[in-house]
Amino acid sequence: MTLADAAIDLRGLRKTYGSLEAVRGIDLRVERGEVFALLGPNGAGKTTTVEILEGHRTRTAGEISVLGHDPGRNEPALKRRVGIVLQQTGVDLYLTVREVVEMIAGYYPAPRDVDEVIGLAGLTEQRDQRVKKLSGGQRRRVDLAVALAGDPELLFLDEPTTGFDPSARRQAWETVRGLTALGKTIFLTTHFMDEAQALADRLAIIADGQIVASGTADELIGATSAATRIRFRLPDGAIPPDAAGARVAGSAWEIETDAPTRALNLLTGWALETETPIGDLEVNRRSLEDVYLQLTADAEATE
Ligand code: ATP
């Protein structure tokens, strides 16, 4: 495999701002056709990384390939193949949605059909409305339509659903899924763990300028610590068998385990045998959010 085979390949990326090391040697690989999410707390280095990939910032060190090009060279041949949805973009508010998309499409050699782009962005009903009249969430969709106009192979989405209501978020997710069905590669930054879990094939967590974990959501959830949490209540004075590995958690008991069947068997077997009622039994898989909070807290603690 060479750097150029993947949609994005980053090796040893570093970026310093004066004495601040914002990105401290990160490696990332995004395959073609994949949705990849970059997660991390405020100030972790996400925007810096993404803007270097987009060719909007220079790097201090590292090798980068985006669709086989070095984005630092600002080649038009690369720019035509990449779409970018920034957190805020400026389009002419007095144009209609269709006029905006048509205008942008005009800059590209092989644009996607304008009405199809509007449909993909979920704006068919608003097609002839001026952007000025649209809601905040609908304007974000115009930004997406603008990014799609040139029919890019690779799309950067920077916090695409911030400010959306729950149903608009679900619609945006459907749009992203529609884009992957068309074979697009998507690089997403988000603060929403459910979004990353719902959309990303693979993800990376960045904390303090370094990647602290990467893989599929399942790999991340399985890799850090026990993947299942069992919670329950017992009558005062009742103590579950040692082998179940339970510990007191507030007014309840908790078991964290990678072998939930065995732990539940021990617990419920003991309860039946001793006629001890188990209350409020809950069995939950750790969420990506649990993993994220643990990893980013660990990174902060080792600073
Ligand atoms: P957020 O989630 O808040 O958008 P982020 O992960 O995108 O954060 P960056 O914007 O990449 O983080 O910032 C990483 C670090 O680099 C921060 O400490 C930030 O203050 C610093 N930084 C970012 N841009 C510059 C700049 N142009 N000049 C100096 N320092 C900068």
CSV table of C-alpha atoms and ligand atoms in Angstrom, one decimal:
chain,number,residue,atom,x,y,z
A,1,MET,CA,0.0,0.0,0.0
A,2,THR,CA,1.3,3.4,-0.8
A,3,LEU,CA,0.2,6.8,0.5
A,4,ALA,CA,-1.9,7.4,-2.6
A,5,ASP,CA,-4.2,4.3,-2.4
A,6,ALA,CA,-6.4,5.6,0.4
A,7,ALA,CA,-8.7,8.6,0.2
A,8,ILE,CA,-6.7,10.2,3.0
A,9,ASP,CA,-3.4,9.1,4.4
A,10,LEU,CA,-1.6,11.1,7.0
A,11,ARG,CA,1.7,10.2,8.6
A,12,GLY,CA,3.4,12.0,11.4
A,13,LEU,CA,1.4,15.2,11.0
A,14,ARG,CA,2.6,18.0,13.3
A,15,LYS,CA,1.5,21.6,13.6
A,16,THR,CA,2.8,24.2,16.0
A,17,TYR,CA,1.5,27.7,16.5
A,18,GLY,CA,4.5,29.5,18.1
A,19,SER,CA,5.4,27.4,21.1
A,20,LEU,CA,2.0,25.6,21.1
A,21,GLU,CA,2.1,22.1,19.7
A,22,ALA,CA,-1.5,21.8,18.5
A,23,VAL,CA,-1.0,18.5,16.6
A,24,ARG,CA,1.7,16.2,17.8
A,25,GLY,CA,2.5,13.6,15.2
A,26,ILE,CA,-0.7,11.9,14.1
A,27,ASP,CA,-1.3,9.1,11.6
A,28,LEU,CA,-4.6,8.5,10.0
A,29,ARG,CA,-5.9,6.5,7.0
A,30,VAL,CA,-9.3,6.9,5.5
A,31,GLU,CA,-10.3,4.3,2.8
A,32,ARG,CA,-12.2,5.3,-0.3
A,33,GLY,CA,-16.0,5.1,0.2
A,34,GLU,CA,-15.7,5.2,4.0
A,35,VAL,CA,-17.3,7.5,6.5
A,36,PHE,CA,-14.6,8.5,9.0
A,37,ALA,CA,-15.3,10.6,12.1
A,38,LEU,CA,-12.7,12.6,14.0
A,39,LEU,CA,-13.8,13.2,17.6
A,40,GLY,CA,-12.2,15.2,20.3
A,41,PRO,CA,-12.8,17.9,23.0
A,42,ASN,CA,-12.5,21.6,22.3
A,43,GLY,CA,-9.0,22.6,21.4
A,44,ALA,CA,-7.9,19.0,20.7
A,45,GLY,CA,-6.6,19.8,17.2
A,46,LYS,CA,-9.5,18.7,15.0
A,47,THR,CA,-10.0,21.9,13.0
A,48,THR,CA,-6.2,22.2,12.6
A,49,THR,CA,-6.0,18.7,11.2
A,50,VAL,CA,-9.0,19.1,8.9
A,51,GLU,CA,-8.0,22.4,7.6
A,52,ILE,CA,-4.5,21.1,6.8
A,53,LEU,CA,-6.2,18.2,4.9
A,54,GLU,CA,-8.4,20.8,3.0
A,55,GLY,CA,-5.3,22.8,2.1
A,56,HIS,CA,-6.4,25.8,4.2
A,57,ARG,CA,-3.6,25.6,6.7
A,58,THR,CA,0.1,24.8,6.3
A,59,ARG,CA,1.7,22.0,8.3
A,60,THR,CA,4.8,22.0,10.4
A,61,ALA,CA,5.8,18.4,9.5
A,62,GLY,CA,4.4,15.1,8.1
A,63,GLU,CA,3.4,13.4,4.9
A,64,ILE,CA,-0.1,13.8,3.6
A,65,SER,CA,-2.0,12.3,0.7
A,66,VAL,CA,-5.6,13.4,-0.1
A,67,LEU,CA,-6.9,11.5,-3.2
A,68,GLY,CA,-3.2,11.0,-4.1
A,69,HIS,CA,-2.3,14.7,-3.9
A,70,ASP,CA,-0.5,16.8,-1.4
A,71,PRO,CA,-3.2,19.4,-0.3
A,72,GLY,CA,-0.4,21.8,0.7
A,73,ARG,CA,0.2,22.4,-3.0
A,74,ASN,CA,-3.3,23.8,-3.5
A,75,GLU,CA,-3.7,22.1,-6.9
A,76,PRO,CA,-7.0,22.9,-8.7
A,77,ALA,CA,-7.0,19.2,-9.8
A,78,LEU,CA,-7.5,18.2,-6.2
A,79,LYS,CA,-9.9,21.1,-5.3
A,80,ARG,CA,-12.3,19.9,-8.0
A,81,ARG,CA,-12.6,16.5,-6.4
A,82,VAL,CA,-13.2,17.7,-2.8
A,83,GLY,CA,-16.3,19.2,-1.2
A,84,ILE,CA,-16.2,21.1,2.0
A,85,VAL,CA,-18.9,22.0,4.5
A,86,LEU,CA,-17.5,24.4,7.0
A,87,GLN,CA,-19.2,25.4,10.2
A,88,GLN,CA,-20.1,28.7,8.7
A,89,THR,CA,-20.2,29.6,5.0
A,90,GLY,CA,-21.3,32.6,3.2
A,91,VAL,CA,-23.7,32.3,0.3
A,92,ASP,CA,-25.6,35.2,-1.3
A,93,LEU,CA,-28.8,35.4,0.9
A,94,TYR,CA,-30.8,37.0,-1.9
A,95,LEU,CA,-30.4,34.2,-4.3
A,96,THR,CA,-32.8,31.2,-4.3
A,97,VAL,CA,-31.5,27.8,-3.4
A,98,ARG,CA,-31.5,26.7,-7.0
A,99,GLU,CA,-29.7,29.8,-8.1
A,100,VAL,CA,-27.0,29.3,-5.5
A,101,VAL,CA,-26.4,25.7,-6.5
A,102,GLU,CA,-26.5,26.5,-10.2
A,103,MET,CA,-23.9,29.2,-9.7
A,104,ILE,CA,-21.5,27.0,-7.8
A,105,ALA,CA,-22.1,24.1,-10.3
A,106,GLY,CA,-21.0,26.5,-13.0
A,107,TYR,CA,-17.4,26.6,-11.5
A,108,TYR,CA,-16.9,22.9,-12.0
A,109,PRO,CA,-16.1,20.9,-15.1
A,110,ALA,CA,-18.4,18.0,-14.4
A,111,PRO,CA,-21.0,19.1,-11.9
A,112,ARG,CA,-23.8,16.9,-10.6
A,113,ASP,CA,-27.3,17.7,-11.8
A,114,VAL,CA,-28.6,20.7,-9.9
A,115,ASP,CA,-32.0,19.3,-9.0
A,116,GLU,CA,-30.4,16.0,-7.9
A,117,VAL,CA,-28.0,18.0,-5.6
A,118,ILE,CA,-30.9,19.9,-4.1
A,119,GLY,CA,-32.8,16.6,-3.5
A,120,LEU,CA,-29.7,15.0,-1.9
A,121,ALA,CA,-29.5,18.0,0.5
A,122,GLY,CA,-33.2,17.6,1.3
A,123,LEU,CA,-34.2,21.0,-0.1
A,124,THR,CA,-36.5,20.1,-3.0
A,125,GLU,CA,-39.5,22.0,-1.4
A,126,GLN,CA,-37.4,25.1,-0.7
A,127,ARG,CA,-35.8,25.1,-4.2
A,128,ASP,CA,-37.3,28.4,-5.3
A,129,GLN,CA,-37.0,30.2,-1.9
A,130,ARG,CA,-34.4,32.8,-1.2
A,131,VAL,CA,-31.8,31.6,1.2
A,132,LYS,CA,-32.6,34.6,3.4
A,133,LYS,CA,-36.0,33.1,4.2
A,134,LEU,CA,-34.7,29.7,5.2
A,135,SER,CA,-34.3,28.5,8.8
A,136,GLY,CA,-30.8,27.9,10.3
A,137,GLY,CA,-31.0,24.2,9.7
A,138,GLN,CA,-32.1,24.6,6.1
A,139,ARG,CA,-29.3,27.0,5.5
A,140,ARG,CA,-26.9,24.3,6.7
A,141,ARG,CA,-28.4,22.1,4.0
A,142,VAL,CA,-27.7,24.8,1.5
A,143,ASP,CA,-24.0,24.6,2.6
A,144,LEU,CA,-24.2,20.9,2.0
A,145,ALA,CA,-25.7,21.4,-1.5
A,146,VAL,CA,-22.9,23.9,-2.3
A,147,ALA,CA,-20.3,21.3,-1.3
A,148,LEU,CA,-22.0,18.6,-3.4
A,149,ALA,CA,-22.5,20.8,-6.5
A,150,GLY,CA,-19.2,19.8,-8.1
A,151,ASP,CA,-19.9,16.1,-7.5
A,152,PRO,CA,-16.9,15.6,-5.2
A,153,GLU,CA,-15.4,12.2,-4.4
A,154,LEU,CA,-14.4,13.3,-0.9
A,155,LEU,CA,-16.5,15.5,1.4
A,156,PHE,CA,-15.4,17.2,4.6
A,157,LEU,CA,-18.3,17.8,7.0
A,158,ASP,CA,-17.4,19.9,10.0
A,159,GLU,CA,-20.0,19.4,12.7
A,160,PRO,CA,-22.7,19.1,10.1
A,161,THR,CA,-25.7,18.9,12.5
A,162,THR,CA,-24.9,21.4,15.1
A,163,GLY,CA,-28.0,23.5,15.7
A,164,PHE,CA,-30.3,21.0,14.1
A,165,ASP,CA,-33.5,19.8,15.7
A,166,PRO,CA,-33.7,16.0,16.3
A,167,SER,CA,-35.7,15.3,13.1
A,168,ALA,CA,-33.4,17.5,11.0
A,169,ARG,CA,-30.4,15.5,12.4
A,170,ARG,CA,-32.0,12.3,11.4
A,171,GLN,CA,-32.6,13.7,7.9
A,172,ALA,CA,-29.0,14.8,7.7
A,173,TRP,CA,-27.9,11.3,8.6
A,174,GLU,CA,-30.0,9.9,5.9
A,175,THR,CA,-28.4,12.3,3.5
A,176,VAL,CA,-24.9,11.2,4.5
A,177,ARG,CA,-26.0,7.6,4.1
A,178,GLY,CA,-27.3,8.5,0.6
A,179,LEU,CA,-23.9,9.9,-0.2
A,180,THR,CA,-22.1,6.8,0.9
A,181,ALA,CA,-24.4,4.8,-1.3
A,182,LEU,CA,-23.1,6.9,-4.2
A,183,GLY,CA,-19.5,5.9,-3.2
A,184,LYS,CA,-18.4,9.2,-1.7
A,185,THR,CA,-15.8,9.3,1.0
A,186,ILE,CA,-16.8,11.4,4.0
A,187,PHE,CA,-14.6,12.9,6.7
A,188,LEU,CA,-16.7,14.1,9.5
A,189,THR,CA,-16.0,16.0,12.7
A,190,THR,CA,-18.6,16.0,15.3
A,191,HIS,CA,-19.2,16.4,19.0
A,192,PHE,CA,-22.2,14.0,19.0
A,193,MET,CA,-21.2,10.5,19.9
A,194,ASP,CA,-24.5,9.1,18.6
A,195,GLU,CA,-23.9,10.7,15.3
A,196,ALA,CA,-20.4,9.2,15.0
A,197,GLN,CA,-21.8,5.8,16.1
A,198,ALA,CA,-24.7,6.0,13.6
A,199,LEU,CA,-22.7,7.2,10.6
A,200,ALA,CA,-19.0,6.3,10.9
A,201,ASP,CA,-17.4,3.1,9.6
A,202,ARG,CA,-14.3,4.0,11.6
A,203,LEU,CA,-13.4,6.8,13.9
A,204,ALA,CA,-10.5,8.3,15.7
A,205,ILE,CA,-10.5,10.2,19.0
A,206,ILE,CA,-8.0,13.0,19.3
A,207,ALA,CA,-7.0,14.6,22.6
A,208,ASP,CA,-4.3,17.1,23.1
A,209,GLY,CA,-3.0,16.8,19.6
A,210,GLN,CA,-2.6,13.1,19.6
A,211,ILE,CA,-4.8,10.2,18.5
A,212,VAL,CA,-5.8,8.3,21.6
A,213,ALA,CA,-7.9,5.6,19.9
A,214,SER,CA,-9.1,4.6,16.5
A,215,GLY,CA,-11.1,1.8,14.9
A,216,THR,CA,-14.7,0.9,14.5
A,217,ALA,CA,-17.1,2.0,17.3
A,218,ASP,CA,-17.4,-1.7,18.4
A,219,GLU,CA,-13.6,-2.0,18.5
A,220,LEU,CA,-13.3,1.1,20.6
A,221,ILE,CA,-16.1,0.1,23.0
A,222,GLY,CA,-14.6,-3.4,23.3
A,223,ALA,CA,-10.9,-2.3,23.6
A,224,THR,CA,-10.9,0.1,26.5
A,225,SER,CA,-12.5,-1.8,29.4
A,226,ALA,CA,-15.4,-4.1,30.3
A,227,ALA,CA,-18.0,-3.6,27.6
A,228,THR,CA,-21.1,-4.4,29.6
A,229,ARG,CA,-22.5,-2.8,32.7
A,230,ILE,CA,-25.1,-4.6,34.8
A,231,ARG,CA,-26.9,-2.6,37.5
A,232,PHE,CA,-29.4,-3.8,40.1
A,233,ARG,CA,-30.7,-3.3,43.6
A,234,LEU,CA,-30.9,-5.7,46.5
A,235,PRO,CA,-32.7,-5.6,49.8
A,236,ASP,CA,-30.7,-4.1,52.6
A,237,GLY,CA,-28.1,-6.5,53.9
A,238,ALA,CA,-28.1,-8.8,50.9
A,239,ILE,CA,-24.7,-9.3,49.3
A,240,PRO,CA,-24.2,-11.0,45.9
A,241,PRO,CA,-21.7,-13.8,45.5
A,242,ASP,CA,-18.1,-12.7,45.2
A,243,ALA,CA,-17.7,-14.6,41.9
A,244,ALA,CA,-20.2,-12.2,40.2
A,245,GLY,CA,-17.7,-9.3,40.8
A,246,ALA,CA,-20.3,-6.8,41.9
A,247,ARG,CA,-19.5,-3.6,43.7
A,248,VAL,CA,-21.6,-1.0,45.4
A,249,ALA,CA,-22.4,2.0,43.2
A,250,GLY,CA,-24.4,4.6,45.1
A,251,SER,CA,-27.6,2.9,46.3
A,252,ALA,CA,-27.3,0.1,43.8
A,253,TRP,CA,-24.9,-2.6,42.8
A,254,GLU,CA,-22.9,-2.7,39.6
A,255,ILE,CA,-20.9,-5.3,37.6
A,256,GLU,CA,-18.7,-4.4,34.8
A,257,THR,CA,-17.8,-7.4,32.7
A,258,ASP,CA,-16.8,-8.8,29.3
A,259,ALA,CA,-18.8,-12.0,30.1
A,260,PRO,CA,-22.3,-10.8,30.9
A,261,THR,CA,-23.9,-14.2,30.4
A,262,ARG,CA,-21.8,-15.7,33.1
A,263,ALA,CA,-22.2,-12.8,35.5
A,264,LEU,CA,-26.0,-12.8,35.0
A,265,ASN,CA,-26.1,-16.5,35.4
A,266,LEU,CA,-24.2,-16.3,38.7
A,267,LEU,CA,-26.3,-13.4,40.0
A,268,THR,CA,-29.7,-14.7,39.0
A,269,GLY,CA,-28.8,-18.3,40.1
A,270,TRP,CA,-27.9,-17.0,43.5
A,271,ALA,CA,-31.0,-14.8,43.7
A,272,LEU,CA,-33.3,-17.8,43.0
A,273,GLU,CA,-31.5,-20.1,45.4
A,274,THR,CA,-31.5,-17.6,48.2
A,275,GLU,CA,-34.9,-16.2,47.3
A,276,THR,CA,-33.4,-12.7,47.1
A,277,PRO,CA,-35.4,-10.3,45.0
A,278,ILE,CA,-33.3,-8.4,42.4
A,279,GLY,CA,-34.8,-4.9,41.7
A,280,ASP,CA,-34.3,-2.5,38.7
A,281,LEU,CA,-32.1,-4.9,36.8
A,282,GLU,CA,-30.4,-3.2,33.9
A,283,VAL,CA,-27.9,-4.6,31.4
A,284,ASN,CA,-26.2,-2.0,29.2
A,285,ARG,CA,-23.5,-2.1,26.7
A,286,ARG,CA,-21.0,0.7,27.2
A,287,SER,CA,-21.6,3.5,24.8
A,288,LEU,CA,-19.2,5.3,22.6
A,289,GLU,CA,-19.7,8.3,24.8
A,290,ASP,CA,-18.5,6.3,27.9
A,291,VAL,CA,-15.4,5.3,26.0
A,292,TYR,CA,-14.8,8.8,24.7
A,293,LEU,CA,-15.1,10.4,28.2
A,294,GLN,CA,-12.8,7.9,29.6
A,295,LEU,CA,-10.1,8.2,26.9
A,296,THR,CA,-10.2,12.0,26.8
A,297,ALA,CA,-10.1,12.2,30.6
A,298,ASP,CA,-7.1,9.8,30.7
A,299,ALA,CA,-5.3,12.0,28.1
A,300,GLU,CA,-5.9,15.1,30.2
A,301,ALA,CA,-4.7,13.3,33.3
A,302,THR,CA,-1.4,12.3,31.7
A,303,GLU,CA,-0.6,15.8,30.4
B,1,ATP,P1,-13.0,22.8,18.8
B,1,ATP,O1,-13.7,21.5,19.1
B,1,ATP,O2,-13.1,23.8,19.9
B,1,ATP,O3,-13.3,23.4,17.4
B,1,ATP,P2,-10.4,21.8,17.8
B,1,ATP,O4,-10.2,20.4,18.2
B,1,ATP,O5,-10.9,22.0,16.4
B,1,ATP,O6,-11.4,22.5,18.8
B,1,ATP,P3,-8.2,23.5,17.1
B,1,ATP,O7,-9.0,24.6,16.6
B,1,ATP,O8,-7.5,22.6,16.0
B,1,ATP,O9,-9.0,22.5,18.0
B,1,ATP,O10,-7.1,24.0,18.1
B,1,ATP,C1,-6.0,23.2,18.7
B,1,ATP,C2,-5.2,24.2,19.5
B,1,ATP,O11,-4.5,25.1,18.7
B,1,ATP,C3,-5.9,25.0,20.5
B,1,ATP,O12,-5.2,25.1,21.7
B,1,ATP,C4,-6.0,26.4,19.8
B,1,ATP,O13,-6.1,27.4,20.7
B,1,ATP,C5,-4.8,26.4,19.0
B,1,ATP,N1,-4.9,27.2,17.7
B,1,ATP,C6,-5.8,26.9,16.7
B,1,ATP,N2,-5.6,27.8,15.7
B,1,ATP,C7,-4.6,28.6,16.1
B,1,ATP,C8,-4.0,29.7,15.4
B,1,ATP,N3,-4.4,30.1,14.2
B,1,ATP,N4,-3.1,30.4,16.1
B,1,ATP,C9,-2.7,30.0,17.3
B,1,ATP,N5,-3.2,28.9,18.0
B,1,ATP,C10,-4.2,28.2,17.4
